[in-house]
Coordinates of C-alpha atoms in Angstrom, one line a residue:
X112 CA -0.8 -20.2 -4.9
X113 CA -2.6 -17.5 -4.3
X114 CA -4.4 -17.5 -0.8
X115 CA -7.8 -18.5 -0.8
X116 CA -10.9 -18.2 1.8
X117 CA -14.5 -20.3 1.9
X118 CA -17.0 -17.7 2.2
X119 CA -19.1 -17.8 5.7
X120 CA -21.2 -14.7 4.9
X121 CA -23.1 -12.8 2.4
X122 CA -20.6 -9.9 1.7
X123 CA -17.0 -9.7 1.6
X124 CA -14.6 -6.6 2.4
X125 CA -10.8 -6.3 1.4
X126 CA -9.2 -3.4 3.8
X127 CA -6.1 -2.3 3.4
X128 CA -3.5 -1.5 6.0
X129 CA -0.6 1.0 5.8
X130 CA -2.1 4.6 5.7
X131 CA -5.7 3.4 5.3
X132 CA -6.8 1.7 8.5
X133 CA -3.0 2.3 10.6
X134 CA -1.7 6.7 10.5
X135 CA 1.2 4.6 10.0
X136 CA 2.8 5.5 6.5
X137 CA 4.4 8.5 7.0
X138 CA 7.0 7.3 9.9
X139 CA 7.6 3.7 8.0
X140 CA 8.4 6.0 4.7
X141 CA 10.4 9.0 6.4
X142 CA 11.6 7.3 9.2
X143 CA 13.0 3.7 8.1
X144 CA 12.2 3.1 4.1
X145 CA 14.3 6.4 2.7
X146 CA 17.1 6.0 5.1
X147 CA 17.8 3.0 3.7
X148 CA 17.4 4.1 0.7
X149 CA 19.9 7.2 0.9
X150 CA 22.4 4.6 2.7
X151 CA 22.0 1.5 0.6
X152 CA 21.9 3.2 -2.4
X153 CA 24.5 6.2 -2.3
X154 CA 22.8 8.8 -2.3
X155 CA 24.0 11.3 0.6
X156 CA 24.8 13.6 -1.5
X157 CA 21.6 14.1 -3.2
X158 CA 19.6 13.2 0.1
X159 CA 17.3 16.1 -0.2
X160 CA 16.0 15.2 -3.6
X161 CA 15.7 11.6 -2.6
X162 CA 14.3 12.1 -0.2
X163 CA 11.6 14.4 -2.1
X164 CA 11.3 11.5 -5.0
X165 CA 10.9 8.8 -2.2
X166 CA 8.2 10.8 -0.6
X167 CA 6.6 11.6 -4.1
X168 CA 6.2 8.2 -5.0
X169 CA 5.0 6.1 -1.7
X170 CA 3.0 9.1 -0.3
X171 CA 2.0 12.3 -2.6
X172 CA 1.4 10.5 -5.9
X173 CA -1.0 8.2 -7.8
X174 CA 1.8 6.0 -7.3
X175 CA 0.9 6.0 -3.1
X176 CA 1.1 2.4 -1.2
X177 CA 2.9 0.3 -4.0
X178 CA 4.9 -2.6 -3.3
X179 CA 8.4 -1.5 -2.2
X180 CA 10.1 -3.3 -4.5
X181 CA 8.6 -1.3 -7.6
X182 CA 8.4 2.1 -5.4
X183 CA 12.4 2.0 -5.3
X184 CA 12.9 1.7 -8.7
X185 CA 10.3 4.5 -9.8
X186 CA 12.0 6.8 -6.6
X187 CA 15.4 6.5 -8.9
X188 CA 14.1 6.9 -12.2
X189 CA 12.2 10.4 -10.7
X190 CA 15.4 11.1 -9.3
X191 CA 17.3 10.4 -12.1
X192 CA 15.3 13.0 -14.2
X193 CA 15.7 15.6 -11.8
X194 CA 18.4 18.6 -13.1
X195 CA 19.5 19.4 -9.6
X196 CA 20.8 15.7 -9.6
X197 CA 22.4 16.0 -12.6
X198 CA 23.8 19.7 -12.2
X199 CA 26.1 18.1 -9.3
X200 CA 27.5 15.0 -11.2
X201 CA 25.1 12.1 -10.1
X202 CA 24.4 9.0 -11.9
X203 CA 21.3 7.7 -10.7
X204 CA 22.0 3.4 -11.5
X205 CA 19.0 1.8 -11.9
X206 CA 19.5 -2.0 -10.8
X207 CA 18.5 -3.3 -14.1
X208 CA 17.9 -7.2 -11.7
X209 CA 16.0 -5.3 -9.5
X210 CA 13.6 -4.3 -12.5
X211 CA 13.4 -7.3 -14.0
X212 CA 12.4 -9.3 -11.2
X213 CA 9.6 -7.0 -10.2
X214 CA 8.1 -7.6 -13.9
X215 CA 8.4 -11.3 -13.6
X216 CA 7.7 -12.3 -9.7
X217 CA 3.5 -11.2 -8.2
X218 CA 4.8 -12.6 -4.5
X219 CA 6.7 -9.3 -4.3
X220 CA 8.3 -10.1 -0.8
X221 CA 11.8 -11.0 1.0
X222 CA 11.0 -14.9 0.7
X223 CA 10.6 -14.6 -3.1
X224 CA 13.5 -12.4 -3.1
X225 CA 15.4 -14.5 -1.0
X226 CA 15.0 -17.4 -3.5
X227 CA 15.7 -15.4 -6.3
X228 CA 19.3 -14.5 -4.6
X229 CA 19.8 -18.2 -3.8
X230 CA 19.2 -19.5 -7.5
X231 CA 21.3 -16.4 -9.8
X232 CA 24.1 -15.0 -6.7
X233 CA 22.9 -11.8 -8.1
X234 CA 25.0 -8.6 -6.6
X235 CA 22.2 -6.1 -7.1
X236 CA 19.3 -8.7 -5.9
X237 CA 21.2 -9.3 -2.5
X238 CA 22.1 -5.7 -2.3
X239 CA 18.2 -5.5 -2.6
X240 CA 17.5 -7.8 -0.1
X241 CA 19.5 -6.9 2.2
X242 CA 18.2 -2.7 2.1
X243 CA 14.7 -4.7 2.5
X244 CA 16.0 -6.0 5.7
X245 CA 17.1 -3.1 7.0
X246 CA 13.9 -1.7 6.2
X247 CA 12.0 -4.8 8.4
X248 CA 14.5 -4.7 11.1
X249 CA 13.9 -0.9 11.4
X250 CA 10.3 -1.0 11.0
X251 CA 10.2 -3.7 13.7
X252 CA 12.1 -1.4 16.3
X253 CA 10.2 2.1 15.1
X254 CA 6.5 1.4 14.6
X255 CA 5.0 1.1 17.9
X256 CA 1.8 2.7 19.5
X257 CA 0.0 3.8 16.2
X258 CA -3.8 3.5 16.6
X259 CA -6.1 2.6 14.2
X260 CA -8.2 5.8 12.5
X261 CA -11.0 7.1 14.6
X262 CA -14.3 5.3 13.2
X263 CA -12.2 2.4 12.3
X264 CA -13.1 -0.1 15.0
X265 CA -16.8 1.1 15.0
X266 CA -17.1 0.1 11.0
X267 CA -14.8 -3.2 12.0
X268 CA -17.8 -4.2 14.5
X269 CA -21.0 -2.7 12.0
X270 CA -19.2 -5.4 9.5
X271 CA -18.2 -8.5 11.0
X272 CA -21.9 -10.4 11.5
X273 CA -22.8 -9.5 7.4
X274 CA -19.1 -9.5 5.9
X275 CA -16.1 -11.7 5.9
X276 CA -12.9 -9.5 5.8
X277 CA -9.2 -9.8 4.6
X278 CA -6.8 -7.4 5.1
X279 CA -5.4 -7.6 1.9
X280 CA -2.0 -5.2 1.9
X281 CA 1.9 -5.0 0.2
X282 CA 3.4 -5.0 3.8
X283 CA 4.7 -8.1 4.9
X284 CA 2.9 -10.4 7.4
X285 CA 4.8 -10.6 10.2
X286 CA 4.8 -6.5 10.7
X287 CA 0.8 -6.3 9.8
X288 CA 0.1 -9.4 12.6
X289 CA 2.1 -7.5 14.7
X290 CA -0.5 -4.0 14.3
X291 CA -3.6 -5.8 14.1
X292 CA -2.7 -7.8 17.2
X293 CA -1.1 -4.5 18.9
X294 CA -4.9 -3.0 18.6
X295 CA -7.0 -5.7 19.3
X296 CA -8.8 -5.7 15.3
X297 CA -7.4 -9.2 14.3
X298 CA -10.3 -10.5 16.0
X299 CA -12.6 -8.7 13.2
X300 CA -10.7 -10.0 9.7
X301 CA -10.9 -13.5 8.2
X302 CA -7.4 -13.3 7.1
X303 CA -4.2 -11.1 7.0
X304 CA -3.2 -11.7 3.0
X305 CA 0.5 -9.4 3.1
X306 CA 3.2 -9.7 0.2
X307 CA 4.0 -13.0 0.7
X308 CA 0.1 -13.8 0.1
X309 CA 0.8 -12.5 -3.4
X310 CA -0.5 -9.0 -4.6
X311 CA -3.7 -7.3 -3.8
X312 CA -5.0 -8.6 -6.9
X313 CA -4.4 -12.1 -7.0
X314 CA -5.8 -12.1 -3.4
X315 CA -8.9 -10.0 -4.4
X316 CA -9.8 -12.8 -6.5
X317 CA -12.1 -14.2 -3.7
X318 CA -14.6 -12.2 -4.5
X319 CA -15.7 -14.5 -7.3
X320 CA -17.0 -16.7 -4.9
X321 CA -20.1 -13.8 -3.8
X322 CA -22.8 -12.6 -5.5
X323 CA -22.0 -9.0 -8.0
X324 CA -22.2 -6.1 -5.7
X325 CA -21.1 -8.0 -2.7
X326 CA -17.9 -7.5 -2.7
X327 CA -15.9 -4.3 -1.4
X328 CA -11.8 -2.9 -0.9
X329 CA -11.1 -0.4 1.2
X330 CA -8.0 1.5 0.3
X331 CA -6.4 4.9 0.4
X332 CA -4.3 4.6 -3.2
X333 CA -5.1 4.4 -7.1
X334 CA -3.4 0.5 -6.7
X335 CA -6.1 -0.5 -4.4
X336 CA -8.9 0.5 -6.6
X337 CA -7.3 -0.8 -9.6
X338 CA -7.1 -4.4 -8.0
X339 CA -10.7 -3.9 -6.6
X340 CA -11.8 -3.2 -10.3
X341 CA -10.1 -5.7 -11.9
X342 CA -12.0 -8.4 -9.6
X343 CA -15.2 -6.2 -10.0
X344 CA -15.0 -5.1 -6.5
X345 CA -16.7 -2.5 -5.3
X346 CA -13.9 0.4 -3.6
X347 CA -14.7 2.7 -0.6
X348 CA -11.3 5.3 -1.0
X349 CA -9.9 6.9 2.6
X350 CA -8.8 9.9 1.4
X351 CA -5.3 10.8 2.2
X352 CA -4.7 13.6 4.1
X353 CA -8.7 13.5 5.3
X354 CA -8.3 9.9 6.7
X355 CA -10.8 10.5 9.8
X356 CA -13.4 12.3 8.0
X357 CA -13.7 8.9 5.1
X358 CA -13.8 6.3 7.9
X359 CA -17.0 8.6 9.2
X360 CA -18.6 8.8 6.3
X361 CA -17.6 4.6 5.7
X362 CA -19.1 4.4 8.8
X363 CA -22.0 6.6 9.3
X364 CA -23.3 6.1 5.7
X365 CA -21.6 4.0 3.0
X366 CA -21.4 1.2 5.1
X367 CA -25.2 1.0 5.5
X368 CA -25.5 1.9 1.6
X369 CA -23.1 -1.3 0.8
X370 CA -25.1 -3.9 2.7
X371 CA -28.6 -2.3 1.1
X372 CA -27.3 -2.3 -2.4
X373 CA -26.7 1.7 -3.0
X374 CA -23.1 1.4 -3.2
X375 CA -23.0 0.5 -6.9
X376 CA -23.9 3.5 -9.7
X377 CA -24.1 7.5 -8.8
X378 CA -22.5 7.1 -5.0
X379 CA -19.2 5.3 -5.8
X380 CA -18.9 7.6 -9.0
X381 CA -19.0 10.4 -6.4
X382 CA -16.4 8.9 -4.3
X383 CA -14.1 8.0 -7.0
X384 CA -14.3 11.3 -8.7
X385 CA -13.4 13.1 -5.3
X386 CA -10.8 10.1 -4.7
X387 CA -8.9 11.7 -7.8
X388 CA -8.3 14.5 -6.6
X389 CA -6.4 14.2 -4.0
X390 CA -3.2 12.5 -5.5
X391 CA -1.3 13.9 -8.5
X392 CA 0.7 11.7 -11.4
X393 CA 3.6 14.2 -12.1
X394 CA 5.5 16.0 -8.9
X395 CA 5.7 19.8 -8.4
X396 CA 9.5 20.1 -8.8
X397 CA 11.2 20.4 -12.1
X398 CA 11.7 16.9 -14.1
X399 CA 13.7 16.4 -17.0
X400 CA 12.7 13.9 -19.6

């Protein structure tokens, strides 16, 4: 089930965590996630270009802060289109189990994954789960010492006596416990909804209980908005790449334009359209069809 809050104040704001509110996405993705992925899944000898598709998918693309799960299996489809891959004799496998349990399962986490092993003895789900693991077990021993954005803690405090807030993320809940804790901003959220919570939609789905425009996600990748809109949320995007200058301007004005009822209309157009920009769907290296 789906986790569920009873609302104490007037507004409510989803915030995501990885790369929106924690610099931390770049040394999870090119320091534990594609290691793994080049070891677990054979790929040393077309490293570079996984490592390229890897990147592409979690960080440069449209695609940016999806569930791991799903990210793996579009980082070897884009690999598997890529002629340099080819050219030296590579097979790019996609685990077909893999696929099919992404479609089917919203609780996109080890626990659901674990289950899943326990009830089919599935080679390429426990080859899965154990990469995802890996992944944890280096994440736990690599992300350390990563402060929150500048002008995140000042917006945390404007908040908290008008809005409840989740953190409403893909990463799992013991490693986003672990940051909010490290930093001293658990003190400011509700809830910490991670994967196991289900996905950033189903948790989004508290915002039926407030009143239309009263209801706000923070995120820094097309996924968050999507699950923002689809609960008619209002979204606030953190730019990639211009992280510090969107959590001033959250801040400094659209915080104050949320809580007044400006938000809505002309100003999140503006936003959204500038949002766009910033992330393409197709990479920059040559793909094959």
């Amino acid at each position: 089930m789906t986790y569920q809050i009873e609302p104490s104040k007037e507004f409510l704001v989803g915030i995501d965590s990885d790369g929106c509110v924690f610099d931390t996405m770049e040394l999870k993705h090119k320091e534990c996630f594609i290691p793994n992925i080049i070891n677990y899944y054979e790929l040393q000898g077309v490293s570079k270009y996984a490592r390229e598709a890897a990147e592409f998918v979690n960080l440069y693309s449209k695609s940016r802060g999806i569930n791991r799960f799903p990210a793996l299996i579009e980082a070897l489809e884009w690999l598997g289109k890529r002629p340099e891959v080819k050219a030296r004799g590579y097979e790019i496998k996609i685990p077909q189990s893999i696929a099919q349990w992404v479609k089917e399962e919203t609780k996109l986490g080890n626990p659901a994954l674990e289950k899943k092993v326990a009830e089919t003895g599935d080679a390429e789900l426990k080859h899965c789960l154990e990469w995802s693991i890996a992944v944890n077990d280096m994440i736990a021993g690599m992300v350390r010492g990563v402060p929150p954005f500048p002008y995140v803690r000042q917006s945390l405090e404007k908040l908290k006596d008008s809005a409840d807030m989740l953190v409403v993320s893909a990463t799992p809940n013991e490693a986003l416990e672990a940051e909010w804790s490290e930093h001293d901003l658990s003190k400011y959220v509700t809830s910490i909804c991670g994967q196991e919570a289900g996905n950033k939609k189903e948790t989004l789905t508290n915002a039926t209980k407030y009143a239309e425009n009263h209801t706000l996600m923070i995120g820094d990748a097309p996924g968050d908005y999507a699950a923002a809109k689809a609960n008619n949320c209002l979204f606030y995007p953190i730019n990639p790449g211009d992280e510090e200058n969107s959590w001033k301007r959250f801040e400094a004005e659209a915080i104050d334009k949320f809580l007044s009822g400006e938000f809505a209309g002309a100003y999140q157009k503006g936003l959204l359209d500038e949002f766009d920009r910033y992330l393409p769907s197709r990479p920059s290296w040559p793909v094959e069809d």
